[in-house]
């Protein structure tokens, strides 16, 4: 503890904590994300185990198609960029610009979920169901809907979170007052993007 | 809170976009599937690391947060190691006895 405080230069708090008051929120979000990462990690590892032990696992690339999903991946990366831009504008004191970029981020998330709904509808019509499909192992559909659904739920929650964040940025007296809040929102949003990078690779490309 | 250092976000964005394009290209490489899989894993981890380091500011944070971030990675790695023997048990692979009736549209695949 003492070495960490010393490394930070000026004493931040009289207590023995190396954390600033702002970083407690960050710490909380990181702990939540670590737990969430274990959740996603377990789902993906379970997917791998089911696939490895099945003799008739369908070729995901052929069944799911990747054109739309590649676009969705790109969209989510773009929304991560608008998120960091919002933070950047906020640090320069431009509240309206920051709010606009937060709104763009939320829009990106909303479009992502809509495209996912479109993709699911399409796949269900072609016969990919949660309890079976025409191409092979029934667990393929189960795991596909479970993992992408769990991620889609995170994106939906993220959009709501972002809209609430815009409200916070509007209410606080000075732009910098909400910097920490926006940064924590960003942590969640980038995590959702990070998880999608993994899901896209392991469930669509491999 | 004085100044906040911000990495060059646009550079990271182009980096990620290029890596995604390369990933899509890798699928069509005329090399054994195992190498493609390995390459894809490398690219996925690479991209995830870029997002965590720069967008999530892990590079600029205290080590405490980095340690928290590494914890799930460690657990996931252990989990994969535990599940690995299952994947090599080739003789015991399962096959679905009953497939769901295919709609007409699915016949193409």
XYZ file of C-alpha atoms in Angstrom:
315
model
C 0.000 0.000 0.000
C 2.643 2.492 1.053
C 4.729 1.850 -2.047
C 1.722 2.401 -4.277
C 1.037 5.758 -2.625
C 4.639 6.749 -2.978
C 4.615 5.822 -6.648
C 1.730 8.218 -7.155
C 3.757 11.129 -5.866
C 1.590 13.485 -3.842
C -0.380 11.861 -1.045
C -3.912 11.362 -2.309
C -5.643 10.497 0.911
C -4.581 10.402 4.505
C -5.873 6.842 4.649
C -3.662 3.993 3.573
C -5.480 3.631 0.272
C -3.756 4.326 -3.052
C -7.165 5.056 -4.537
C -8.542 8.507 -5.216
C -12.251 9.016 -4.451
C -12.912 8.867 -8.202
C -11.193 5.572 -8.672
C -13.466 3.721 -6.254
C -16.198 3.760 -8.881
C -13.718 2.544 -11.444
C -12.573 -0.210 -9.136
C -16.194 -1.268 -8.639
C -16.812 -1.401 -12.372
C -13.600 -3.358 -12.995
C -14.550 -5.924 -10.373
C -18.000 -6.256 -11.927
C -16.444 -6.626 -15.382
C -14.005 -9.255 -14.124
C -16.962 -11.260 -12.844
C -18.827 -10.746 -16.096
C -15.726 -11.807 -18.029
C -15.686 -15.080 -16.106
C -19.333 -15.529 -17.130
C -18.559 -15.016 -20.805
C -15.345 -17.016 -20.505
C -17.283 -19.940 -19.107
C -19.858 -19.733 -21.899
C -17.175 -19.679 -24.578
C -15.147 -22.453 -22.952
C -18.332 -24.500 -22.659
C -19.026 -23.840 -26.320
C -15.543 -25.065 -27.190
C -15.946 -28.199 -25.085
C -19.333 -29.060 -26.623
C -17.988 -28.488 -30.097
C -14.857 -30.535 -29.508
C -16.855 -33.484 -28.202
C -19.414 -33.488 -30.997
C -18.905 -35.491 -34.174
C -21.444 -33.578 -36.255
C -20.968 -29.946 -35.294
C -22.132 -27.760 -38.197
C -19.659 -25.416 -39.863
C -20.604 -22.095 -38.205
C -19.112 -20.081 -41.019
C -21.380 -21.755 -43.596
C -24.543 -21.780 -41.463
C -24.388 -18.325 -39.901
C -22.759 -16.297 -42.645
C -20.363 -13.551 -41.638
C -21.114 -10.577 -43.889
C -23.729 -9.070 -41.601
C -21.772 -10.020 -38.475
C -18.585 -8.443 -39.808
C -20.598 -5.255 -40.309
C -21.930 -5.537 -36.739
C -18.365 -5.980 -35.448
C -17.270 -2.890 -37.308
C -20.276 -0.978 -35.961
C -19.412 -1.889 -32.384
C -15.778 -0.831 -32.861
C -17.065 2.492 -34.261
C -19.306 2.943 -31.226
C -16.285 2.390 -28.988
C -14.566 5.229 -30.810
C -17.534 7.590 -30.362
C -17.474 6.636 -26.672
C -13.855 7.689 -26.193
C -14.510 10.817 -28.260
C -17.295 11.737 -25.835
C -14.828 11.427 -22.970
C -12.241 13.481 -24.834
C -14.704 16.308 -25.524
C -15.849 16.252 -21.920
C -12.283 16.656 -20.692
C -11.992 19.731 -22.904
C -15.171 21.150 -21.362
C -17.486 20.691 -24.350
C -20.628 19.310 -22.749
C -22.838 19.367 -25.865
C -20.267 17.645 -28.056
C -19.802 14.996 -25.368
C -23.558 14.424 -25.174
C -23.771 14.150 -28.947
C -21.055 11.495 -29.035
C -22.703 9.604 -26.179
C -25.962 9.658 -28.153
C -24.102 8.370 -31.232
C -22.671 5.553 -29.118
C -26.138 4.627 -27.881
C -27.408 4.755 -31.469
C -24.621 2.404 -32.552
C -25.629 -0.009 -29.812
C -29.295 0.228 -30.759
C -28.497 -0.505 -34.413
C -26.337 -3.442 -33.317
C -29.192 -5.000 -31.327
C -31.608 -4.378 -34.207
C -29.266 -6.112 -36.650
C -28.954 -8.990 -34.221
C -32.749 -9.282 -34.018
C -32.821 -9.320 -37.826
C -30.100 -11.987 -37.940
C -31.860 -14.186 -35.356
C -35.184 -13.942 -37.223
C -33.464 -14.924 -40.446
C -31.667 -17.889 -38.838
C -34.801 -19.112 -37.047
C -36.690 -19.063 -40.348
C -33.948 -21.183 -41.881
C -34.352 -23.760 -39.122
C -31.762 -22.864 -36.494
C -33.664 -23.424 -33.254
C -32.568 -23.533 -29.647
C -33.381 -27.273 -29.463
C -32.256 -28.419 -32.882
C -31.276 -27.562 -36.431
C -31.064 -29.267 -39.820
C -27.263 -29.167 -40.033
C -26.090 -31.270 -37.090
C -25.592 -31.144 -33.336
C -28.598 -29.548 -31.653
C -26.302 -27.934 -29.087
C -25.040 -25.694 -31.891
C -28.291 -23.719 -31.843
C -28.500 -23.815 -28.050
C -25.036 -22.364 -27.569
C -25.402 -19.877 -30.410
C -28.570 -18.308 -28.994
C -27.282 -18.475 -25.427
C -23.978 -16.721 -26.073
C -25.123 -14.130 -28.629
C -28.278 -13.552 -26.572
C -26.287 -12.979 -23.396
C -24.120 -10.508 -25.275
C -27.131 -8.819 -26.881
C -28.601 -8.376 -23.410
C -25.398 -6.616 -22.387
C -25.614 -4.296 -25.394
C -29.257 -3.504 -24.581
C -28.330 -2.740 -20.972
C -25.439 -0.638 -22.288
C -27.761 1.475 -24.435
C -29.956 2.184 -21.397
C -26.831 2.929 -19.340
C -25.590 5.351 -22.015
C -28.922 7.182 -22.148
C -28.842 7.503 -18.341
C -25.259 8.800 -18.625
C -26.413 11.544 -21.013
C -28.876 12.547 -18.305
C -26.101 12.698 -15.706
C -23.881 14.804 -17.990
C -26.788 17.222 -18.509
C -27.597 17.576 -14.809
C -24.183 18.070 -13.240
C -23.159 21.751 -12.964
C -19.786 21.590 -14.745
C -18.706 19.279 -17.585
C -15.786 17.892 -15.584
C -18.137 16.828 -12.758
C -19.395 13.962 -14.852
C -16.012 12.950 -16.325
C -15.559 10.062 -13.920
C -19.125 8.828 -14.484
C -18.676 8.875 -18.258
C -15.330 7.105 -18.007
C -16.938 4.288 -15.988
C -19.779 4.017 -18.509
C -17.062 3.780 -21.140
C -15.405 0.900 -19.304
C -18.647 -1.094 -19.522
C -19.208 -0.200 -23.146
C -15.688 -1.114 -24.274
C -15.976 -4.375 -22.377
C -19.103 -5.232 -24.361
C -17.123 -4.449 -27.530
C -14.205 -6.574 -26.313
C -16.495 -9.516 -25.599
C -18.025 -9.237 -29.057
C -14.541 -9.425 -30.607
C -14.153 -12.770 -28.809
C -17.658 -14.013 -29.641
C -17.254 -13.041 -33.293
C -13.990 -14.939 -33.558
C -14.968 -18.057 -31.620
C -18.588 -18.484 -32.712
C -18.568 -17.186 -36.289
C -15.063 -17.363 -37.744
C -13.574 -20.496 -36.202
C -8.595 15.884 -11.371
C -6.180 17.935 -13.389
C -5.361 16.924 -16.932
C -6.402 13.699 -18.543
C -4.051 12.142 -21.001
C -5.799 10.569 -23.940
C -4.204 8.063 -26.274
C -4.546 8.555 -30.023
C -7.951 6.928 -30.304
C -8.279 7.175 -34.070
C -4.998 5.306 -34.555
C -6.344 2.491 -32.381
C -9.571 2.507 -34.382
C -7.717 2.069 -37.693
C -5.565 -0.593 -36.062
C -8.692 -2.516 -34.970
C -10.398 -2.072 -38.341
C -7.330 -3.405 -40.182
C -7.007 -6.360 -37.803
C -10.697 -7.214 -38.388
C -10.157 -7.113 -42.158
C -7.080 -9.328 -41.814
C -9.101 -11.762 -39.673
C -11.708 -12.051 -42.415
C -8.942 -12.620 -44.936
C -7.255 -15.317 -42.847
C -10.302 -17.610 -43.189
C -9.629 -18.037 -46.901
C -5.913 -18.804 -46.579
C -4.968 -22.140 -48.163
C -3.340 -23.506 -44.984
C -4.473 -26.254 -42.571
C -7.488 -25.347 -40.443
C -5.548 -25.643 -37.207
C -3.201 -22.818 -38.269
C -6.156 -20.652 -39.282
C -7.703 -21.278 -35.857
C -4.437 -20.374 -34.117
C -4.074 -17.197 -36.181
C -7.685 -16.177 -35.443
C -7.112 -16.687 -31.711
C -3.990 -14.539 -31.843
C -5.845 -11.744 -33.660
C -8.801 -11.906 -31.239
C -6.548 -11.614 -28.184
C -4.539 -8.876 -29.913
C -7.689 -6.817 -30.602
C -9.073 -7.407 -27.116
C -5.761 -6.263 -25.627
C -5.833 -3.083 -27.728
C -9.359 -2.270 -26.524
C -8.453 -2.933 -22.881
C -5.127 -1.086 -22.977
C -6.183 2.058 -24.826
C -9.983 2.420 -24.839
C -10.311 1.188 -21.263
C -7.133 3.068 -20.280
C -5.590 0.047 -18.613
C -2.178 1.213 -19.779
C -2.572 4.440 -17.810
C -4.127 2.899 -14.699
C -2.722 1.611 -11.429
C -1.561 -1.968 -11.244
C -4.472 -2.903 -8.991
C -6.909 -2.592 -11.896
C -4.599 -4.513 -14.207
C -4.461 -7.332 -11.671
C -8.260 -7.412 -11.506
C -8.387 -7.576 -15.313
C -5.893 -10.438 -15.399
C -7.853 -12.533 -12.876
C -10.636 -13.681 -15.269
C -8.016 -14.411 -17.933
C -6.227 -16.733 -15.532
C -9.477 -18.446 -14.575
C -10.477 -18.830 -18.229
C -7.087 -20.329 -19.105
C -7.376 -22.844 -16.272
C -10.912 -23.689 -17.408
C -9.724 -24.370 -20.941
C -6.927 -26.589 -19.617
C -9.444 -28.533 -17.543
C -11.718 -29.044 -20.552
C -8.902 -29.927 -22.950
C -8.927 -33.716 -22.329
C -12.577 -33.818 -23.444
C -11.612 -32.451 -26.832
C -9.021 -35.160 -27.372
C -11.391 -37.990 -26.437
C -12.128 -38.639 -30.106
C -13.565 -42.113 -29.601
C -16.299 -40.789 -27.372
C -17.624 -38.065 -29.652
C -21.390 -37.779 -29.685
C -23.742 -37.640 -32.654
C -27.281 -36.325 -32.592
C -29.581 -39.266 -33.266
C -32.503 -37.209 -34.387
C -32.157 -34.078 -36.440
C -34.920 -31.511 -36.665
C -36.798 -31.543 -39.955
C -35.226 -29.056 -42.317
C -37.344 -26.299 -43.820
C -37.105 -26.030 -47.595
C -34.872 -22.976 -47.414
C -32.260 -24.833 -45.418
C -31.642 -27.401 -48.121
C -29.262 -25.098 -49.911
C -26.645 -25.611 -47.203
